[in-house]
Short mmCIF file of C-alpha atoms and ligand atoms in Angstrom, two decimals:
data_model
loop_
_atom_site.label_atom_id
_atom_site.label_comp_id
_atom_site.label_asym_id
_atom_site.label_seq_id
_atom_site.Cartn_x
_atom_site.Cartn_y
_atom_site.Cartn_z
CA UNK A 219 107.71 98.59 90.67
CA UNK A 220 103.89 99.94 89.36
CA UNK A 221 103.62 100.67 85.73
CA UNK A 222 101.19 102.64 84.42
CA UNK A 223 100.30 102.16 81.04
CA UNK A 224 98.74 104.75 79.59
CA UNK A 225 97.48 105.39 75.82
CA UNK A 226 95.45 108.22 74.23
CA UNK A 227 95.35 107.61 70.23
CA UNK A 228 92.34 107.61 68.46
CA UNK A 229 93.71 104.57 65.84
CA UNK A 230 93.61 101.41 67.59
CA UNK A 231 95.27 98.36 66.00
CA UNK A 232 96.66 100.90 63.33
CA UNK A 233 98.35 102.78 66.13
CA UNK A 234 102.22 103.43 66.23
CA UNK A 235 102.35 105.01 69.51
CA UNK A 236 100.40 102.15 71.37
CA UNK A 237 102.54 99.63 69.30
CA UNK A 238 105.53 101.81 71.10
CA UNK A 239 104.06 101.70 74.50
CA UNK A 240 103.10 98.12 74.21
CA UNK A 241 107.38 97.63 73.29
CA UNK A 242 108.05 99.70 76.04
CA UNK A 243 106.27 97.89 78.59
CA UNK A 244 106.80 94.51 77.96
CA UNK A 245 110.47 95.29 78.00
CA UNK A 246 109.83 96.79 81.93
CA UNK A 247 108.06 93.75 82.73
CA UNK A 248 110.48 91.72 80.81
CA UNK A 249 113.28 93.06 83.96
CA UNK A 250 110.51 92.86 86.45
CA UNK A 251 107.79 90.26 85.70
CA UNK A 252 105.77 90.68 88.60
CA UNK A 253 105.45 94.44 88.65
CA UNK A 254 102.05 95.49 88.47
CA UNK A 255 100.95 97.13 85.10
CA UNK A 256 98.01 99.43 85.34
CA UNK A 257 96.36 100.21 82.46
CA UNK A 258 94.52 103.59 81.47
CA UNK A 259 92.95 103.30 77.82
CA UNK A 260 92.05 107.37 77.31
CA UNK A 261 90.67 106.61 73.88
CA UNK A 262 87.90 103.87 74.96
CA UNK A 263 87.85 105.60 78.72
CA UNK A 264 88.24 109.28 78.43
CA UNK A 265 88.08 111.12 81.47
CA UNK A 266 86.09 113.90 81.65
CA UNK A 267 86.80 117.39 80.40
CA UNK A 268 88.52 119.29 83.59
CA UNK A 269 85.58 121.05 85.91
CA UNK A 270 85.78 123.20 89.48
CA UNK A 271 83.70 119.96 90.58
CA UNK A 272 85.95 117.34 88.81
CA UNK A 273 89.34 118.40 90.79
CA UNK A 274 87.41 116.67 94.25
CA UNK A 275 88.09 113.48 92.43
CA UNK A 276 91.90 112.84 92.83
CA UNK A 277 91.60 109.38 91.67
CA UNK A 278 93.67 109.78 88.20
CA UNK A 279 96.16 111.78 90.72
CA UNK A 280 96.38 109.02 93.11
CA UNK A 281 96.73 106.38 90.43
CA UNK A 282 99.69 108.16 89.14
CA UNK A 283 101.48 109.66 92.02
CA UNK A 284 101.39 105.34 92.89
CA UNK A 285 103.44 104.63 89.95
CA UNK A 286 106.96 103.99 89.71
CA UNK A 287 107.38 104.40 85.96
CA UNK A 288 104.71 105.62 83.77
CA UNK A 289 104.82 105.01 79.96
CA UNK A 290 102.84 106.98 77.98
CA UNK A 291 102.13 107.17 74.25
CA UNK A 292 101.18 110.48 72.56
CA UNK A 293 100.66 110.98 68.86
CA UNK A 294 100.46 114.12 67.41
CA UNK A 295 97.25 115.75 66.73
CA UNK A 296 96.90 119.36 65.33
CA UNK A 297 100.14 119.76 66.17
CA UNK A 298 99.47 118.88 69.82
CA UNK A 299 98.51 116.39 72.15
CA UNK A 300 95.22 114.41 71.80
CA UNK A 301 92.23 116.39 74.07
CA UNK A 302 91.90 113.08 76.30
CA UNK A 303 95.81 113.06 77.35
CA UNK A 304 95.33 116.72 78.11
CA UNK A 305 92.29 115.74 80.04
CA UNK A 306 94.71 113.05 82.02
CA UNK A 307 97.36 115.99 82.17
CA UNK A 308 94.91 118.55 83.71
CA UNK A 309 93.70 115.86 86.39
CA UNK A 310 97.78 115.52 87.25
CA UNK A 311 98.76 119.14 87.23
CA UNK A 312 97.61 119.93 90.80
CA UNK A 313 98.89 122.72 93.45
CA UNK A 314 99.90 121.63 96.54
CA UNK A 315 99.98 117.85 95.31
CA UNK A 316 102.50 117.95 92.33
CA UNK A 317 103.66 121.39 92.36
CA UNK A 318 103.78 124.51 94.60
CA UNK A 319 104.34 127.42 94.31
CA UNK A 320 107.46 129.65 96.74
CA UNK A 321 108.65 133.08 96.68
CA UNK A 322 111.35 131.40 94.60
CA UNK A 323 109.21 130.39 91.84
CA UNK A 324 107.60 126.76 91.37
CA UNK A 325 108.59 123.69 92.66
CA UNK A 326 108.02 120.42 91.35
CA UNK A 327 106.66 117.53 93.87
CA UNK A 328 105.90 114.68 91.77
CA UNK A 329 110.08 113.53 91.19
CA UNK A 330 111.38 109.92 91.79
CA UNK A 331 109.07 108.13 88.85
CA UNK A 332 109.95 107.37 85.47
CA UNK A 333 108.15 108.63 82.61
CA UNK A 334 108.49 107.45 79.23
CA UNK A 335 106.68 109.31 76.01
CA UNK A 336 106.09 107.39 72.94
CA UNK A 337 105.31 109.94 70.33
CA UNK A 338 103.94 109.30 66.69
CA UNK A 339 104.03 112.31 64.27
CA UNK A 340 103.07 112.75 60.74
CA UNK A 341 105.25 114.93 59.97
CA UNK A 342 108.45 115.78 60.73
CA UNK A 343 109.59 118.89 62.95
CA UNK A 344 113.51 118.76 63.19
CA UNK A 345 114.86 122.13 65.04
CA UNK A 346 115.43 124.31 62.22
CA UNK A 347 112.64 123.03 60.04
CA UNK A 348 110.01 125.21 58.34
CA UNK A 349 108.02 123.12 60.26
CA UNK A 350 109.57 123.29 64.19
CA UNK A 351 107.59 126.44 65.56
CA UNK A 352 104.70 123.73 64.80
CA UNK A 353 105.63 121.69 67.27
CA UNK A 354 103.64 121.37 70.88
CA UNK A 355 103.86 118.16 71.52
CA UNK A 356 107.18 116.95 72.98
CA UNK A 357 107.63 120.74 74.05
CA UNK A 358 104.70 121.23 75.93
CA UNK A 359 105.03 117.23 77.60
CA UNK A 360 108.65 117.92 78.58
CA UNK A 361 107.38 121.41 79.89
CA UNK A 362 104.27 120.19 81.94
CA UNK A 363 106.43 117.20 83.05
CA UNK A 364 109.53 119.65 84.17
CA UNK A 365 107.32 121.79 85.90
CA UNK A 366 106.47 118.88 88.41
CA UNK A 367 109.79 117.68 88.44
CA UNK A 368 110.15 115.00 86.01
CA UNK A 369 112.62 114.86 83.48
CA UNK A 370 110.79 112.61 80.83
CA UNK A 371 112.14 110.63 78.37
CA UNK A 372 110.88 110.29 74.72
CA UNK A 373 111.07 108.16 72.20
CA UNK A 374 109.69 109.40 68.54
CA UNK A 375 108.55 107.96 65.62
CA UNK A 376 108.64 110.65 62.81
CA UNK A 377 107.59 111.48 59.17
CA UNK A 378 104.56 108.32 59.36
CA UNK A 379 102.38 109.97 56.47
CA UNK A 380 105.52 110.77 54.46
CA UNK A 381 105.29 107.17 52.87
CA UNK A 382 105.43 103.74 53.13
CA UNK A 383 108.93 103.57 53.12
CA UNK A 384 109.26 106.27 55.69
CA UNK A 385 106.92 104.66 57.79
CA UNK A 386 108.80 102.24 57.88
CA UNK A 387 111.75 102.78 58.51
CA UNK A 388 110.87 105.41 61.61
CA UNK A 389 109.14 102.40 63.28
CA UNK A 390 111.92 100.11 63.39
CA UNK A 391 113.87 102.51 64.52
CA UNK A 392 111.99 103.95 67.28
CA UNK A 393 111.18 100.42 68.47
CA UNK A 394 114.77 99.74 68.99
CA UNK A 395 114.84 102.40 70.96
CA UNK A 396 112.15 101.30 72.68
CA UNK A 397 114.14 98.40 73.99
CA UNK A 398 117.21 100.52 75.08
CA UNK A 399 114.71 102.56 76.84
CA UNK A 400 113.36 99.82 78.76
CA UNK A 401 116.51 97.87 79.48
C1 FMN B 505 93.15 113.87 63.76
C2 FMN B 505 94.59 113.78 63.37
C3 FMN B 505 95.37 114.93 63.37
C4 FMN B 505 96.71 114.86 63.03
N1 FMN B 505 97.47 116.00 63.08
C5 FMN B 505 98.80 115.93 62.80
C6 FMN B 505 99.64 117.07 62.90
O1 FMN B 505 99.22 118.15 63.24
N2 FMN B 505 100.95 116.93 62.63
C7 FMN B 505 101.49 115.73 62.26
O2 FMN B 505 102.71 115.67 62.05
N3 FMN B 505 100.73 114.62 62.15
C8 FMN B 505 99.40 114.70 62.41
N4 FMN B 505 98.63 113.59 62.33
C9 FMN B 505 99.27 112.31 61.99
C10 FMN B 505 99.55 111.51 63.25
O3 FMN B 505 100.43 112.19 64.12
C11 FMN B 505 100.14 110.18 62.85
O4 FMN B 505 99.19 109.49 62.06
C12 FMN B 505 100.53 109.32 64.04
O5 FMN B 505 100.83 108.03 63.56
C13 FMN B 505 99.38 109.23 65.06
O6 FMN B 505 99.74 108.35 66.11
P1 FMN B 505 99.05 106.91 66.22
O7 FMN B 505 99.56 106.12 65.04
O8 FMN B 505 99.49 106.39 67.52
O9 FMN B 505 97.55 107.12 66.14
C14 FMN B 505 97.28 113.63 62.66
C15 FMN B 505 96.47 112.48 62.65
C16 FMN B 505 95.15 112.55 63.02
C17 FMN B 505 94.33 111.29 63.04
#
């Protein structure tokens, strides 16, 4: 079983969605020690804004259409994903290689992997909240992901610049589900 471990906050050490991803895998490898873990740093690596000439290079493709899970950690910026996971996104998002289109509408290709979303957000964005038609992260990852065929699964930790407290208490909790996730 490949892993592919990939990370796209800006925070380093201070970083709740790598500390996630970090839980995450080490509980895969913890079932399968010698599955391969391939790691893809987007914050200290970015890959290049999407061009007509950039979509010859299938390597990012390739690297994840060879994984069997793929863990992923996403905070929240502007109410969205970070610009280097959409970079990542727009380099997996391919015609004829993850999706295609029929007379019946789209298909997805890219089924049969696992993908797991560690997301970190400031705020919180419950449905119902004056703050929920904010929200394009998880929406637009479970979207893109659907749209391939993947049903992905998430794990959130909320309300970090609330306070301490808050803080707090949303990262114990999301890294016990971290462990659930990965057993
Ligand atoms: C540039 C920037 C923009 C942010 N924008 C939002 C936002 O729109 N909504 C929100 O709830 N939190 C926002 N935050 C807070 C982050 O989502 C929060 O700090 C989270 O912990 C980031 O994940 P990380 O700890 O893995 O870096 C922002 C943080 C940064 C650094």
């Amino acid at each position: 079983m490949t892993i592919l471990h990939i990370d796209s906050s800006i925070t380093g050490e201070a970083s709740v969605s790598r500390q996630l991803t970090q839980s995450i895998v080490n509980g895969l490898t913890r079932f399968d020690p010698a599955a391969p873990v391939v790691r893809r740093d987007l914050a200290s690596e970015p890959i290049a804004h999407l061009t007509l000439d950039a979509l010859a290079d299938s390597s990012t493709l390739d690297e994840f259409l060879a994984a069997d899970s793929v863990v992923i950690g996403a905070p929240m910026y502007n109410f969205t994903l970070p610009t280097q996971l959409k970079a990542w996104l727009d380099r997996i998002l391919i015609a004829g290689r993850t999706f295609r289109y029929t007379a019946d509408g789209p298909v997805g290709l890219a089924g049969g992997r696992r993908v797991i979303i560690a997301l970190a957000r400031g705020g919180t964005y419950n449905a119902g909240s004056p703050a929920a038609a904010l929200e394009h992260l998880e929406t637009y990852l479970r979207g893109a992901f659907n749209f391939i065929g993947i049903e992905p699964e998430f794990v959130a930790a909320d309300g970090l610049n609330i306070g301490p407290k808050q803080k707090e208490r949303s990262v114990r909790a999301a890294l016990g589900e971290t462990v659930r996730l990965a057993a």
